[in-house]
Tab-separated table of C-alpha atoms in Angstrom:
chain	number	residue	atom	x	y	z
A	213	MET	CA	126.700	135.807	93.326
A	214	ASN	CA	128.059	134.535	90.087
A	215	LYS	CA	125.609	132.476	87.764
A	216	GLU	CA	128.100	129.592	87.975
A	217	ASN	CA	127.478	129.534	91.685
A	218	LYS	CA	123.717	129.493	91.623
A	219	ILE	CA	121.280	126.541	92.158
A	220	SER	CA	118.176	125.500	90.556
A	221	VAL	CA	116.321	123.126	92.406
A	222	VAL	CA	113.895	120.875	90.077
A	223	ILE	CA	110.972	118.994	91.120
A	224	ASN	CA	109.054	116.505	89.170
A	225	THR	CA	105.080	116.601	90.014
A	226	TYR	CA	102.239	114.538	89.453
A	227	ASN	CA	98.921	114.825	91.703
A	228	ALA	CA	101.841	115.823	94.522
A	229	GLU	CA	99.476	118.120	96.823
A	230	GLN	CA	100.021	115.758	100.004
A	231	HIS	CA	103.647	116.807	100.807
A	232	LEU	CA	104.175	119.939	98.314
A	233	ASN	CA	103.642	122.749	100.702
A	234	ARG	CA	106.436	121.330	103.187
A	235	VAL	CA	108.944	120.368	100.320
A	236	LEU	CA	108.857	123.972	99.015
A	237	ASP	CA	109.254	125.494	102.287
A	238	ALA	CA	112.378	123.544	102.444
A	239	VAL	CA	113.874	124.943	99.163
A	240	LYS	CA	112.509	128.476	99.260
A	241	ASP	CA	116.342	129.901	99.716
A	242	PHE	CA	117.653	128.560	96.510
A	243	ASP	CA	118.366	130.591	93.728
A	244	GLU	CA	115.490	128.989	91.670
A	245	VAL	CA	112.715	126.406	92.057
A	246	LEU	CA	111.415	124.754	88.972
A	247	ILE	CA	107.999	122.700	88.796
A	248	CYS	CA	108.101	120.023	85.965
A	249	ASP	CA	104.520	119.027	86.201
A	250	MET	CA	102.996	115.901	84.143
A	251	GLU	CA	99.495	117.392	83.989
A	252	SER	CA	98.134	117.234	87.632
A	253	THR	CA	94.739	117.051	88.296
A	254	ASP	CA	94.686	118.217	92.010
A	255	SER	CA	95.869	121.367	93.571
A	256	THR	CA	99.786	120.983	92.966
A	257	LEU	CA	99.918	123.582	90.168
A	258	GLU	CA	97.816	126.082	92.357
A	259	ILE	CA	100.473	125.332	95.606
A	260	ALA	CA	103.620	125.749	93.206
A	261	ARG	CA	102.187	129.179	92.080
A	262	ARG	CA	101.642	130.200	95.493
A	263	HIS	CA	105.000	129.631	96.350
A	264	GLY	CA	106.352	131.586	93.338
A	265	CYS	CA	107.611	128.338	91.389
A	266	ARG	CA	108.636	128.593	87.903
A	267	ILE	CA	106.575	125.768	85.987
A	268	VAL	CA	107.083	123.776	82.913
A	269	THR	CA	104.543	120.986	81.520
A	270	PHE	CA	105.615	117.694	80.133
A	271	PRO	CA	102.861	115.157	78.974
A	272	LYS	CA	102.258	112.311	81.064
A	273	GLY	CA	100.879	109.740	78.677
A	274	ASP	CA	101.435	106.253	80.061
A	275	ALA	CA	104.345	107.050	82.223
A	276	VAL	CA	104.253	105.481	85.767
A	277	SER	CA	107.139	107.307	86.866
A	278	ALA	CA	108.882	110.720	86.769
A	279	GLU	CA	111.835	109.594	84.883
A	280	PRO	CA	110.707	110.078	81.404
A	281	ALA	CA	110.578	113.872	82.283
A	282	ARG	CA	113.694	113.933	84.399
A	283	THR	CA	115.894	115.279	81.349
A	284	PHE	CA	113.550	117.805	79.901
A	285	ALA	CA	113.225	119.107	83.446
A	286	ILE	CA	116.752	119.271	84.137
A	287	GLN	CA	117.420	121.049	80.911
A	288	SER	CA	114.606	123.391	81.727
A	289	ALA	CA	116.321	124.854	84.695
A	290	SER	CA	118.042	128.226	84.505
A	291	PHE	CA	121.477	127.841	86.266
A	292	HIS	CA	124.505	125.882	86.093
A	293	TRP	CA	123.918	123.641	89.135
A	294	VAL	CA	121.010	121.265	89.462
A	295	LEU	CA	119.467	119.797	92.825
A	296	VAL	CA	116.692	117.282	91.746
A	297	VAL	CA	114.256	116.770	94.707
A	298	ASP	CA	111.325	114.225	94.765
A	299	ALA	CA	107.730	115.965	95.625
A	300	ASP	CA	107.809	113.831	99.001
A	301	GLU	CA	111.448	114.849	100.012
A	302	LEU	CA	113.106	117.608	102.700
A	303	VAL	CA	116.353	119.297	101.934
A	304	THR	CA	117.607	120.001	105.150
A	305	PRO	CA	119.378	123.198	105.867
A	306	GLU	CA	122.588	121.593	106.356
A	307	LEU	CA	122.115	120.100	103.186
A	308	ARG	CA	121.512	123.539	101.652
A	309	GLN	CA	124.467	125.154	103.059
A	310	TYR	CA	126.761	122.218	102.383
A	311	LEU	CA	125.917	122.562	98.485
A	312	TYR	CA	126.607	126.208	98.283
A	313	ARG	CA	129.666	125.837	100.304
A	314	ARG	CA	130.696	122.988	97.908
A	315	ILE	CA	130.182	124.611	94.476
A	316	ALA	CA	132.636	127.576	95.779
A	317	GLU	CA	135.268	125.148	96.355
A	318	ASP	CA	138.046	124.409	93.482
A	319	ASP	CA	138.050	120.666	93.696
A	320	CYS	CA	133.766	120.449	93.457
A	321	PRO	CA	132.960	117.613	91.344
A	322	GLU	CA	130.632	117.630	88.692
A	323	GLY	CA	127.963	115.491	90.527
A	324	LEU	CA	127.163	114.495	94.095
A	325	TYR	CA	125.302	111.530	95.505
A	326	ILE	CA	123.111	112.659	98.474
A	327	PRO	CA	122.295	110.402	101.267
A	328	ARG	CA	118.395	109.787	101.872
A	329	ARG	CA	116.876	108.641	105.181
A	330	ASN	CA	113.787	106.778	104.389
A	331	MET	CA	110.699	105.861	106.330
A	332	LEU	CA	109.880	102.442	107.325
A	333	ILE	CA	106.386	101.699	109.236
A	334	GLY	CA	106.325	104.851	110.965
A	335	ARG	CA	110.081	105.863	111.944
A	336	TYR	CA	113.184	106.368	109.832
A	337	GLU	CA	115.676	103.583	109.581
A	338	ARG	CA	118.818	103.138	111.161
A	339	GLY	CA	120.705	100.700	109.381
A	340	PHE	CA	124.200	101.216	108.573
A	341	ALA	CA	123.861	102.098	104.722
A	342	GLN	CA	121.689	105.337	103.771
A	343	ASP	CA	120.122	105.421	100.349
A	344	HIS	CA	122.231	107.568	98.273
A	345	GLN	CA	120.621	109.215	95.049
A	346	LEU	CA	122.774	111.167	92.506
A	347	ARG	CA	120.664	114.384	92.556
A	348	PHE	CA	122.884	117.141	92.662
A	349	PHE	CA	125.040	117.939	89.112
A	350	ILE	CA	125.919	120.428	86.415
A	351	ARG	CA	123.310	120.792	84.129
A	352	GLU	CA	125.135	120.876	81.045
A	353	GLY	CA	125.428	117.319	79.443
A	354	THR	CA	123.194	115.731	82.196
A	355	THR	CA	120.650	113.160	80.885
A	356	TRP	CA	118.499	110.695	83.025
A	357	PRO	CA	117.282	107.470	81.204
A	358	PRO	CA	113.448	107.200	81.043
A	359	TYR	CA	113.323	104.000	83.298
A	360	VAL	CA	112.429	103.952	86.723
A	361	HIS	CA	115.488	103.160	89.151
A	362	THR	CA	118.065	104.798	87.282
A	363	PHE	CA	120.691	107.593	87.731
A	364	PRO	CA	121.697	110.257	85.539
A	365	THR	CA	124.464	110.172	83.369
A	366	VAL	CA	126.626	113.299	84.431
A	367	GLN	CA	129.539	114.637	82.376
A	368	GLY	CA	132.703	114.571	84.495
A	369	ARG	CA	133.509	113.335	88.155
A	370	THR	CA	131.166	112.263	91.150
A	371	GLU	CA	131.457	111.837	94.712
A	372	LYS	CA	129.308	110.591	97.471
A	373	ILE	CA	128.626	112.744	100.426
A	374	PRO	CA	129.240	110.480	103.482
A	375	ALA	CA	126.127	109.141	105.203
A	376	ASN	CA	125.232	110.469	108.495
A	377	LYS	CA	127.416	113.658	108.100
A	378	ASP	CA	125.824	116.538	110.619
A	379	GLY	CA	122.190	116.563	109.196
A	380	ILE	CA	123.467	116.505	105.475
A	381	CYS	CA	120.570	114.615	103.647
A	382	LEU	CA	117.232	114.191	101.858
A	383	MET	CA	114.369	113.406	104.256
A	384	HIS	CA	111.816	111.361	102.513
A	385	LEU	CA	108.356	112.031	103.794
A	386	ILE	CA	106.602	109.007	102.595
A	387	ASP	CA	105.375	106.182	104.779
A	388	GLU	CA	103.755	103.456	102.628
A	389	THR	CA	102.028	100.439	103.625
A	390	VAL	CA	103.243	96.856	102.776
A	391	GLY	CA	100.384	96.830	100.502
A	392	GLN	CA	101.383	100.153	98.699
A	393	ILE	CA	104.980	99.481	98.283
A	394	THR	CA	103.789	95.916	96.700
A	395	ALA	CA	101.545	97.866	94.357
A	396	LYS	CA	104.150	100.447	93.268
A	397	ASN	CA	106.851	97.607	93.090
A	398	ASN	CA	104.616	95.851	90.423
A	399	ARG	CA	104.091	98.789	88.397
A	400	TYR	CA	107.418	99.675	88.373
A	401	SER	CA	108.755	96.375	87.743
A	402	ASP	CA	106.725	96.348	84.564
A	403	GLY	CA	108.984	99.402	83.458
A	404	GLU	CA	112.356	98.146	84.463
A	405	VAL	CA	111.810	94.742	82.330
A	406	VAL	CA	111.915	96.921	79.085
A	407	LYS	CA	115.314	98.173	80.614
A	408	ARG	CA	116.787	94.661	81.343
A	409	ALA	CA	115.057	93.105	78.359
A	410	GLY	CA	118.595	91.500	76.942
A	411	ARG	CA	119.362	89.873	80.431
A	412	HIS	CA	119.240	86.033	79.990
A	413	TYR	CA	118.410	85.062	83.461
A	414	GLY	CA	117.466	81.538	84.411
A	415	VAL	CA	116.638	79.551	87.376
A	416	TRP	CA	119.666	80.122	89.267
A	417	ALA	CA	118.854	83.580	89.032
A	418	LEU	CA	115.635	83.099	90.078
A	419	MET	CA	116.806	81.640	93.682
A	420	LEU	CA	120.180	83.219	94.189
A	421	LYS	CA	119.651	87.012	93.290
A	422	PRO	CA	116.577	87.460	95.753
A	423	SER	CA	118.409	85.546	98.472
A	424	TRP	CA	121.304	87.962	98.195
A	425	LYS	CA	119.066	90.804	98.103
A	426	PHE	CA	117.634	89.760	101.356
A	427	PHE	CA	120.938	88.908	103.101
A	428	SER	CA	122.492	92.467	101.971
A	429	GLU	CA	119.690	94.560	103.068
A	430	LEU	CA	119.439	92.538	106.363
A	431	VAL	CA	122.850	92.215	107.045
A	432	LEU	CA	125.421	94.260	105.173
A	433	ARG	CA	123.083	97.535	105.113
A	434	GLY	CA	122.703	96.950	108.688
A	435	GLY	CA	118.624	96.298	108.266
A	436	PHE	CA	118.791	94.004	111.500
A	437	ARG	CA	118.975	97.385	113.634
A	438	ASP	CA	115.570	97.983	112.612
A	439	GLY	CA	114.443	94.952	113.894
A	440	THR	CA	110.847	93.534	112.720
A	441	ARG	CA	110.836	96.692	110.010
A	442	GLY	CA	114.198	95.557	108.617
A	443	VAL	CA	113.036	92.114	108.148
A	444	ILE	CA	110.053	93.260	106.116
A	445	LYS	CA	112.075	95.630	104.290
A	446	ALA	CA	114.396	93.200	103.327
A	447	GLY	CA	111.990	90.936	102.200
A	448	LEU	CA	109.991	93.382	99.824
A	449	LYS	CA	113.187	94.077	98.241
A	450	ALA	CA	113.894	90.217	97.584
A	451	VAL	CA	110.218	90.044	96.469
A	452	TYR	CA	110.625	92.602	94.362
A	453	GLN	CA	114.183	91.229	92.533
A	454	PHE	CA	112.236	87.870	92.109
A	455	THR	CA	109.184	89.483	90.379
A	456	LEU	CA	111.391	91.580	88.207
A	457	ILE	CA	113.599	88.427	87.047
A	458	ALA	CA	110.167	86.216	86.780
A	459	LYS	CA	108.843	88.894	84.318
A	460	ILE	CA	111.723	89.069	82.084
A	461	ILE	CA	111.981	85.179	81.950
A	462	GLU	CA	108.116	85.108	81.327
A	463	LYS	CA	108.646	88.084	78.123
A	464	ARG	CA	111.537	85.700	76.816
A	465	LEU	CA	109.411	82.425	77.179
A	466	ARG	CA	106.210	83.994	75.733
A	467	GLU	CA	108.564	85.531	72.694
A	468	ASN	CA	110.130	82.077	72.182
A	469	GLN	CA	106.238	80.563	71.784
A	470	GLU	CA	105.452	82.874	68.860
């Protein structure tokens, strides 16, 4: 196979032993699997070595997410095409076949948004709009901002793979409790405040943006199809929005007092 038609799978890890065996089994038929580890202290590296992965290390420092290490990991890959997979996601056989088929076509874009199916209190969501992630792209020139909830910048055209297309998706294995989601959102919003520090939010944003997020998640994205689960998810999304805006306003108010 031409090197231009080979794919490197890149997985960022930090203490990722829980799902890693299943994740690596699902990507074993790609041309390369690269683990970018942030100084794990559990059995992550042992599992990666057992699966024959190539391993590079990125210092964790005070990072609370993988984003600071994303660009380093991508640029450490060997091949022209890169598929970024989290350590709690499965690549379906249909997705693998689709990607190899797509890169062999003349009109293949430089980046693809991949639909991801997420767990919600014990089962996969049934909403209309799947969670699309920009995870497949050319290596050259691709960079990823070091902030949580960001997408990479790809040099070229991008497209979305249609949702619910014959099993072509990432399967998110994590099934967090409401408490775990709330704690994680609190950590993530701290990092996102830095990214959005220039926004001049006020009282209207505090009231309207969380309300719109709740409505869009429950109605426009089809969360109502998940019943009580859908209402809980929409509420958590709205709370995250409120918390983030409140922290940005708090930062501005405290700075103005100095």
